[in-house]
Amino acid sequence: MILVVGGAGYIGSHLVKELVEKEKVIVLDNLSTGHREAVDSRAIFVEGDLGDEEDLQMIFSSYPIKAVMHFAAFSLVGESVIDPLKYYQNNVASTITLLNVMMRNNVKNFIFSSTAATYGIPNVDVIDEKTVTAPINPYGHSKLMIEQILGDFSKAYGLHYVVLRYFNAAGAHESAKIGESHDPETHLIPIILQQLLGQRDQISVFGTDYDTADGTCIRDYIHVTDLASAHILALESLLNEEKSAEVYNLGNGLGYSVKEVIETCEKVTGVEANVVMADRRAGDPARLVASSEKIFTELGWKAERNLEQIIADAWKWHQKQQY
Ligand code: UDP
């Protein structure tokens, strides 16, 4: 059985939908940002907190857990600057509690959701896993701290882990039954689509004077279903004892500017956007684009879905969003 912590959240729920086809799954989620409806009915659901040793021990005592996948983190850069304690408490302290209970119960396979924010403002056009990590906000720090802790636990306690550094997760399940739903929503693609649906008056482009071709920020958007499939491969590599301490980027290798994303949304949906130019948002690097060569070479993974597909699936979801 696989424990998915944060399996009611956006990325976790998409992973669970794929994983239940192959493994027995138990989800632990405190529903602080996740949605109970997003959890596939074939998974066992426990409402509880990863920082609560009793909740965790109950699960490890009751079920034969062979690996843990950890998605339960706060992930908003701006919020992390205003309230770093929230980020260090949950993303770091509670994760240490989880790791502690895992070690005590001799569960030694771990998949960790990390982020492009660990790279800070990289001085390369395409980021690979050897690019220096130098986060510029508490969110990025909190994720990199756990990566460092995993390295030490691996050497000292024989923990086997894979770290997956996501770039910009987007899109929705092809069934349109699950998708992205944050409150408040801060991410570019859902904000654009909500505006196209008339749920917002306008889209603000945060910064038009960046050192990029059209002056707006460039990001690497990756379909959430492609992210899910990378987790399944990473899990198999751990369970087959092929990997013990690895870090992989997960992106498309293609960068799109904010303006290009808006144009692509207009093209896919056939609806014209109402766009206003705005000031830069604090903490945004001009360009974040991944090389995912390493995971392709080692695990045979690559992103299968392009930006049009991401937007088409997200559009289906937002048109009849169920939660
Ligand atoms: N962005 C924007 N307007 C918005 C939301 C986001 O211009 O209403 C920009 C943001 O500044 C960044 C890009 O879109 O350059 C992607 O932002 P998002 O919050 O989706 O993801 P992040 O890259 O911060 O993880």
Short mmCIF file of C-alpha atoms and ligand atoms in Angstrom, two decimals:
data_model
loop_
_atom_site.label_atom_id
_atom_site.label_comp_id
_atom_site.label_asym_id
_atom_site.label_seq_id
_atom_site.Cartn_x
_atom_site.Cartn_y
_atom_site.Cartn_z
CA MET A 1 0.00 0.00 0.00
CA ILE A 2 1.18 3.53 -0.83
CA LEU A 3 0.54 6.49 1.49
CA VAL A 4 -0.14 9.70 -0.43
CA VAL A 5 0.08 12.69 1.89
CA GLY A 6 -1.76 15.64 0.37
CA GLY A 7 -3.65 13.39 -2.03
CA ALA A 8 -6.71 15.68 -2.02
CA GLY A 9 -4.74 18.59 -3.48
CA TYR A 10 -4.35 19.59 -7.10
CA ILE A 11 -1.32 17.51 -8.06
CA GLY A 12 -1.81 14.78 -5.43
CA SER A 13 -5.37 14.01 -6.59
CA HIS A 14 -4.21 13.55 -10.19
CA LEU A 15 -1.46 11.20 -9.04
CA VAL A 16 -3.94 9.20 -6.93
CA LYS A 17 -6.23 8.73 -9.95
CA GLU A 18 -3.35 7.07 -11.87
CA LEU A 19 -1.89 5.20 -8.90
CA VAL A 20 -5.12 3.41 -7.89
CA GLU A 21 -4.88 1.53 -11.22
CA LYS A 22 -1.67 -0.13 -9.99
CA GLU A 23 -1.49 -0.06 -6.19
CA LYS A 24 -3.62 0.11 -3.06
CA VAL A 25 -3.62 3.74 -1.97
CA ILE A 26 -4.32 5.55 1.30
CA VAL A 27 -4.60 9.34 1.28
CA LEU A 28 -3.88 11.53 4.30
CA ASP A 29 -5.01 15.14 3.89
CA ASN A 30 -6.12 17.81 6.34
CA LEU A 31 -8.31 19.45 3.64
CA SER A 32 -6.82 22.87 4.40
CA THR A 33 -6.47 23.47 0.67
CA GLY A 34 -7.46 20.08 -0.76
CA HIS A 35 -10.92 18.82 -1.72
CA ARG A 36 -12.48 15.58 -0.47
CA GLU A 37 -14.34 15.21 -3.81
CA ALA A 38 -11.02 15.19 -5.67
CA VAL A 39 -9.92 11.91 -4.08
CA ASP A 40 -10.61 8.86 -6.24
CA SER A 41 -13.19 6.63 -4.55
CA ARG A 42 -10.89 3.60 -4.87
CA ALA A 43 -8.44 5.16 -2.36
CA ILE A 44 -8.87 5.02 1.42
CA PHE A 45 -9.21 8.54 2.79
CA VAL A 46 -8.05 9.71 6.22
CA GLU A 47 -8.63 13.31 7.26
CA GLY A 48 -5.63 14.30 9.35
CA ASP A 49 -2.45 16.29 9.51
CA LEU A 50 1.03 15.19 8.54
CA GLY A 51 2.36 17.05 11.58
CA ASP A 52 0.24 14.90 13.90
CA GLU A 53 2.28 11.92 15.09
CA GLU A 54 -0.82 10.07 16.31
CA ASP A 55 -2.60 10.31 12.95
CA LEU A 56 0.54 9.08 11.26
CA GLN A 57 1.22 6.25 13.70
CA MET A 58 -2.37 5.04 13.36
CA ILE A 59 -1.87 4.73 9.60
CA PHE A 60 1.51 3.00 9.82
CA SER A 61 0.20 0.60 12.48
CA SER A 62 -2.97 -0.24 10.53
CA TYR A 63 -1.72 -0.59 6.95
CA PRO A 64 1.32 -2.21 5.31
CA ILE A 65 2.80 0.99 3.86
CA LYS A 66 5.72 0.40 1.50
CA ALA A 67 6.27 3.95 0.27
CA VAL A 68 5.16 7.51 1.02
CA MET A 69 4.51 10.22 -1.57
CA HIS A 70 4.41 13.70 -0.08
CA PHE A 71 2.39 16.48 -1.76
CA ALA A 72 1.10 18.27 1.35
CA ALA A 73 2.79 21.66 1.23
CA PHE A 74 1.90 25.30 1.03
CA SER A 75 3.21 26.62 -2.27
CA LEU A 76 2.56 30.33 -2.74
CA VAL A 77 5.73 32.39 -3.02
CA GLY A 78 4.13 35.71 -2.04
CA GLU A 79 2.39 34.24 1.01
CA SER A 80 5.65 32.61 2.12
CA VAL A 81 7.35 36.01 2.22
CA ILE A 82 4.55 37.50 4.34
CA ASP A 83 4.12 34.46 6.63
CA PRO A 84 7.34 32.39 6.61
CA LEU A 85 6.43 30.66 9.88
CA LYS A 86 3.47 28.97 8.19
CA TYR A 87 5.85 27.61 5.53
CA TYR A 88 8.60 26.44 7.88
CA GLN A 89 6.03 24.93 10.28
CA ASN A 90 4.19 22.90 7.66
CA ASN A 91 6.66 22.35 4.85
CA VAL A 92 9.67 21.70 7.10
CA ALA A 93 8.66 20.84 10.70
CA SER A 94 5.65 18.68 9.80
CA THR A 95 7.64 16.91 7.09
CA ILE A 96 10.29 16.04 9.67
CA THR A 97 7.54 14.55 11.85
CA LEU A 98 6.42 12.44 8.88
CA LEU A 99 9.98 11.29 8.17
CA ASN A 100 10.51 10.50 11.86
CA VAL A 101 7.42 8.28 11.99
CA MET A 102 8.46 6.62 8.72
CA MET A 103 11.92 5.78 10.10
CA ARG A 104 10.39 4.46 13.34
CA ASN A 105 8.16 2.15 11.32
CA ASN A 106 10.95 1.12 8.98
CA VAL A 107 9.29 2.59 5.88
CA LYS A 108 12.16 3.79 3.72
CA ASN A 109 10.81 4.78 0.32
CA PHE A 110 9.88 8.43 -0.16
CA ILE A 111 8.87 10.61 -3.09
CA PHE A 112 9.04 14.32 -2.45
CA SER A 113 7.39 17.16 -4.38
CA SER A 114 9.93 19.91 -4.81
CA THR A 115 10.01 22.95 -7.03
CA ALA A 116 11.78 25.13 -9.57
CA ALA A 117 11.78 27.75 -6.78
CA THR A 118 14.82 25.95 -5.33
CA TYR A 119 16.87 27.47 -8.18
CA GLY A 120 16.08 31.10 -7.32
CA ILE A 121 17.14 33.33 -10.23
CA PRO A 122 19.22 30.96 -12.34
CA ASN A 123 21.97 32.31 -14.58
CA VAL A 124 21.32 29.76 -17.33
CA ASP A 125 18.62 29.63 -20.03
CA VAL A 126 17.74 26.00 -19.43
CA ILE A 127 17.95 24.65 -15.89
CA ASP A 128 19.29 21.16 -15.25
CA GLU A 129 19.71 19.43 -11.91
CA LYS A 130 23.33 20.60 -11.63
CA THR A 131 22.28 24.26 -11.77
CA VAL A 132 23.10 25.92 -8.46
CA THR A 133 20.21 25.97 -5.99
CA ALA A 134 19.80 29.41 -4.41
CA PRO A 135 16.17 30.05 -3.43
CA ILE A 136 15.04 33.66 -3.04
CA ASN A 137 11.96 33.15 -0.85
CA PRO A 138 10.86 31.10 2.19
CA TYR A 139 8.86 28.70 0.00
CA GLY A 140 11.95 27.76 -2.01
CA HIS A 141 14.04 27.60 1.18
CA SER A 142 11.53 25.27 2.85
CA LYS A 143 11.65 22.82 -0.07
CA LEU A 144 15.44 22.89 -0.35
CA MET A 145 15.79 22.29 3.41
CA ILE A 146 13.82 19.06 3.06
CA GLU A 147 15.94 18.03 0.07
CA GLN A 148 19.03 18.47 2.26
CA ILE A 149 17.44 16.54 5.12
CA LEU A 150 16.60 13.69 2.74
CA GLY A 151 20.25 13.51 1.64
CA ASP A 152 21.39 13.21 5.26
CA PHE A 153 18.67 10.66 6.14
CA SER A 154 19.66 8.60 3.15
CA LYS A 155 23.27 8.36 4.32
CA ALA A 156 22.47 7.86 8.01
CA TYR A 157 19.28 5.77 7.99
CA GLY A 158 19.16 4.21 4.54
CA LEU A 159 16.17 6.25 3.36
CA HIS A 160 15.55 5.79 -0.38
CA TYR A 161 14.09 8.84 -2.06
CA VAL A 162 13.32 10.62 -5.29
CA VAL A 163 12.90 14.39 -5.35
CA LEU A 164 10.82 15.80 -8.21
CA ARG A 165 11.28 19.50 -8.93
CA TYR A 166 8.14 20.69 -10.68
CA PHE A 167 8.08 23.67 -12.98
CA ASN A 168 4.60 25.18 -13.68
CA ALA A 169 1.95 22.52 -13.13
CA ALA A 170 -1.20 23.20 -15.15
CA GLY A 171 -4.10 21.50 -16.94
CA ALA A 172 -6.67 19.03 -15.63
CA HIS A 173 -7.57 15.36 -15.90
CA GLU A 174 -8.91 14.48 -19.37
CA SER A 175 -12.20 13.36 -17.78
CA ALA A 176 -12.69 16.94 -16.46
CA LYS A 177 -13.80 15.35 -13.16
CA ILE A 178 -10.79 16.74 -11.29
CA GLY A 179 -8.75 19.87 -11.90
CA GLU A 180 -7.22 22.98 -10.40
CA SER A 181 -9.21 24.77 -7.68
CA HIS A 182 -7.42 27.18 -5.37
CA ASP A 183 -9.00 29.83 -3.17
CA PRO A 184 -7.83 32.44 -3.83
CA GLU A 185 -6.57 31.49 -7.29
CA THR A 186 -3.19 33.04 -8.11
CA HIS A 187 -1.97 30.93 -11.05
CA LEU A 188 -1.87 32.28 -14.56
CA ILE A 189 -3.78 29.70 -16.62
CA PRO A 190 -6.82 29.33 -14.31
CA ILE A 191 -6.99 33.11 -13.95
CA ILE A 192 -7.03 33.58 -17.73
CA LEU A 193 -9.69 30.89 -18.21
CA GLN A 194 -11.85 32.30 -15.41
CA GLN A 195 -11.71 35.69 -17.15
CA LEU A 196 -12.67 34.12 -20.47
CA LEU A 197 -15.65 32.54 -18.69
CA GLY A 198 -16.71 35.95 -17.36
CA GLN A 199 -15.85 35.08 -13.75
CA ARG A 200 -13.28 37.91 -13.58
CA ASP A 201 -13.23 41.36 -15.14
CA GLN A 202 -9.65 41.33 -16.35
CA ILE A 203 -6.27 39.61 -16.45
CA SER A 204 -3.30 41.57 -15.08
CA VAL A 205 0.05 40.89 -16.73
CA PHE A 206 2.58 41.22 -13.92
CA GLY A 207 5.51 43.06 -15.50
CA THR A 208 6.17 43.98 -19.12
CA ASP A 209 9.77 45.17 -18.76
CA TYR A 210 11.55 41.87 -18.14
CA ASP A 211 14.60 40.99 -20.22
CA THR A 212 12.63 38.63 -22.50
CA ALA A 213 11.52 38.94 -26.14
CA ASP A 214 8.11 40.49 -25.32
CA GLY A 215 9.01 41.80 -21.86
CA THR A 216 6.82 39.32 -19.92
CA CYS A 217 7.97 36.38 -17.77
CA ILE A 218 8.71 33.02 -19.34
CA ARG A 219 7.68 29.78 -17.64
CA ASP A 220 7.72 26.07 -18.45
CA TYR A 221 4.15 24.71 -18.20
CA ILE A 222 3.71 21.01 -17.56
CA HIS A 223 0.48 19.03 -17.71
CA VAL A 224 -0.57 17.66 -14.33
CA THR A 225 -1.18 14.22 -15.91
CA ASP A 226 2.43 14.19 -17.15
CA LEU A 227 3.53 15.03 -13.61
CA ALA A 228 1.48 12.10 -12.33
CA SER A 229 3.10 9.67 -14.76
CA ALA A 230 6.58 10.83 -13.66
CA HIS A 231 5.64 9.98 -10.06
CA ILE A 232 4.56 6.48 -11.06
CA LEU A 233 7.90 5.87 -12.80
CA ALA A 234 9.81 7.31 -9.85
CA LEU A 235 7.87 5.05 -7.47
CA GLU A 236 8.59 1.96 -9.59
CA SER A 237 12.29 2.81 -9.65
CA LEU A 238 12.31 3.04 -5.85
CA LEU A 239 10.32 -0.15 -5.31
CA ASN A 240 12.56 -2.04 -7.77
CA GLU A 241 15.54 -0.72 -5.80
CA GLU A 242 16.97 0.95 -8.90
CA LYS A 243 17.18 4.38 -7.29
CA SER A 244 18.09 5.47 -3.79
CA ALA A 245 18.76 9.20 -3.82
CA GLU A 246 17.84 11.13 -6.97
CA VAL A 247 16.66 14.58 -7.96
CA TYR A 248 14.80 15.20 -11.24
CA ASN A 249 13.38 18.26 -12.94
CA LEU A 250 9.92 17.94 -14.43
CA GLY A 251 9.13 20.35 -17.24
CA ASN A 252 8.44 20.54 -20.95
CA GLY A 253 11.75 22.12 -21.84
CA LEU A 254 9.77 24.86 -23.60
CA GLY A 255 9.26 28.35 -22.30
CA TYR A 256 6.19 30.49 -22.94
CA SER A 257 5.79 34.14 -22.00
CA VAL A 258 2.72 35.40 -20.15
CA LYS A 259 1.56 37.07 -23.37
CA GLU A 260 2.03 33.85 -25.34
CA VAL A 261 -0.01 31.91 -22.76
CA ILE A 262 -2.84 34.44 -23.02
CA GLU A 263 -2.75 34.24 -26.83
CA THR A 264 -2.79 30.44 -26.74
CA CYS A 265 -5.80 30.50 -24.37
CA GLU A 266 -7.62 32.79 -26.81
CA LYS A 267 -6.76 30.48 -29.71
CA VAL A 268 -7.83 27.27 -27.93
CA THR A 269 -11.10 28.69 -26.56
CA GLY A 270 -12.01 31.14 -29.33
CA VAL A 271 -12.77 33.81 -26.69
CA GLU A 272 -11.03 37.18 -26.54
CA ALA A 273 -9.31 38.13 -23.27
CA ASN A 274 -9.52 41.43 -21.43
CA VAL A 275 -5.90 42.13 -20.51
CA VAL A 276 -4.32 44.98 -18.55
CA MET A 277 -0.63 45.61 -18.03
CA ALA A 278 0.44 45.77 -14.38
CA ASP A 279 3.53 46.11 -12.20
CA ARG A 280 5.89 43.25 -11.57
CA ARG A 281 4.93 40.79 -8.84
CA ALA A 282 7.61 40.51 -6.12
CA GLY A 283 9.89 37.49 -6.34
CA ASP A 284 9.24 36.52 -10.00
CA PRO A 285 12.35 35.46 -11.95
CA ALA A 286 12.22 36.48 -15.65
CA ARG A 287 12.66 32.98 -17.02
CA LEU A 288 12.32 29.45 -15.60
CA VAL A 289 12.67 26.66 -18.14
CA ALA A 290 13.67 23.08 -17.28
CA SER A 291 15.86 20.53 -18.90
CA SER A 292 14.20 17.17 -18.17
CA GLU A 293 16.96 15.23 -19.95
CA LYS A 294 17.98 13.41 -16.79
CA ILE A 295 14.62 11.78 -16.08
CA PHE A 296 14.24 10.98 -19.78
CA THR A 297 17.61 9.23 -19.88
CA GLU A 298 17.23 7.41 -16.57
CA LEU A 299 13.50 6.64 -16.32
CA GLY A 300 12.31 7.17 -19.90
CA TRP A 301 9.88 9.96 -18.94
CA LYS A 302 9.03 12.95 -21.06
CA ALA A 303 6.14 15.38 -21.16
CA GLU A 304 3.55 14.12 -23.67
CA ARG A 305 1.17 17.10 -23.62
CA ASN A 306 1.90 20.56 -25.05
CA LEU A 307 0.55 23.95 -24.01
CA GLU A 308 -2.53 23.67 -26.27
CA GLN A 309 -3.45 20.35 -24.66
CA ILE A 310 -2.88 21.76 -21.17
CA ILE A 311 -5.21 24.67 -21.91
CA ALA A 312 -7.82 22.51 -23.67
CA ASP A 313 -8.06 20.17 -20.66
CA ALA A 314 -8.11 23.06 -18.18
CA TRP A 315 -10.85 24.73 -20.25
CA LYS A 316 -13.04 21.59 -20.10
CA TRP A 317 -12.58 21.53 -16.33
CA HIS A 318 -13.26 25.22 -15.68
CA GLN A 319 -16.41 25.20 -17.81
CA LYS A 320 -18.11 22.86 -15.34
CA GLN A 321 -15.87 23.01 -12.32
CA GLN A 322 -17.29 20.68 -9.68
CA TYR A 323 -15.46 21.90 -6.56
N1 UDP B 1 1.08 36.03 -13.81
C1 UDP B 1 0.48 37.17 -14.35
N2 UDP B 1 -0.80 37.47 -13.96
C2 UDP B 1 -1.51 36.71 -13.08
C3 UDP B 1 -0.90 35.54 -12.54
C4 UDP B 1 0.40 35.24 -12.93
O1 UDP B 1 1.09 37.90 -15.14
O2 UDP B 1 -2.66 37.05 -12.75
C5 UDP B 1 2.46 35.68 -14.21
C6 UDP B 1 3.42 35.58 -13.06
O3 UDP B 1 3.97 36.84 -12.75
C7 UDP B 1 4.46 34.59 -13.62
C8 UDP B 1 3.62 33.69 -14.52
O4 UDP B 1 2.42 34.41 -14.80
O5 UDP B 1 5.40 35.27 -14.41
C9 UDP B 1 3.25 32.37 -13.87
O6 UDP B 1 2.73 32.64 -12.59
P1 UDP B 1 2.03 31.55 -11.68
O7 UDP B 1 1.56 32.21 -10.44
O8 UDP B 1 1.01 30.82 -12.51
O9 UDP B 1 3.17 30.49 -11.36
P2 UDP B 1 4.64 30.67 -10.69
O10 UDP B 1 5.60 30.80 -11.85
O11 UDP B 1 4.62 31.85 -9.79
O12 UDP B 1 4.83 29.38 -9.95
#
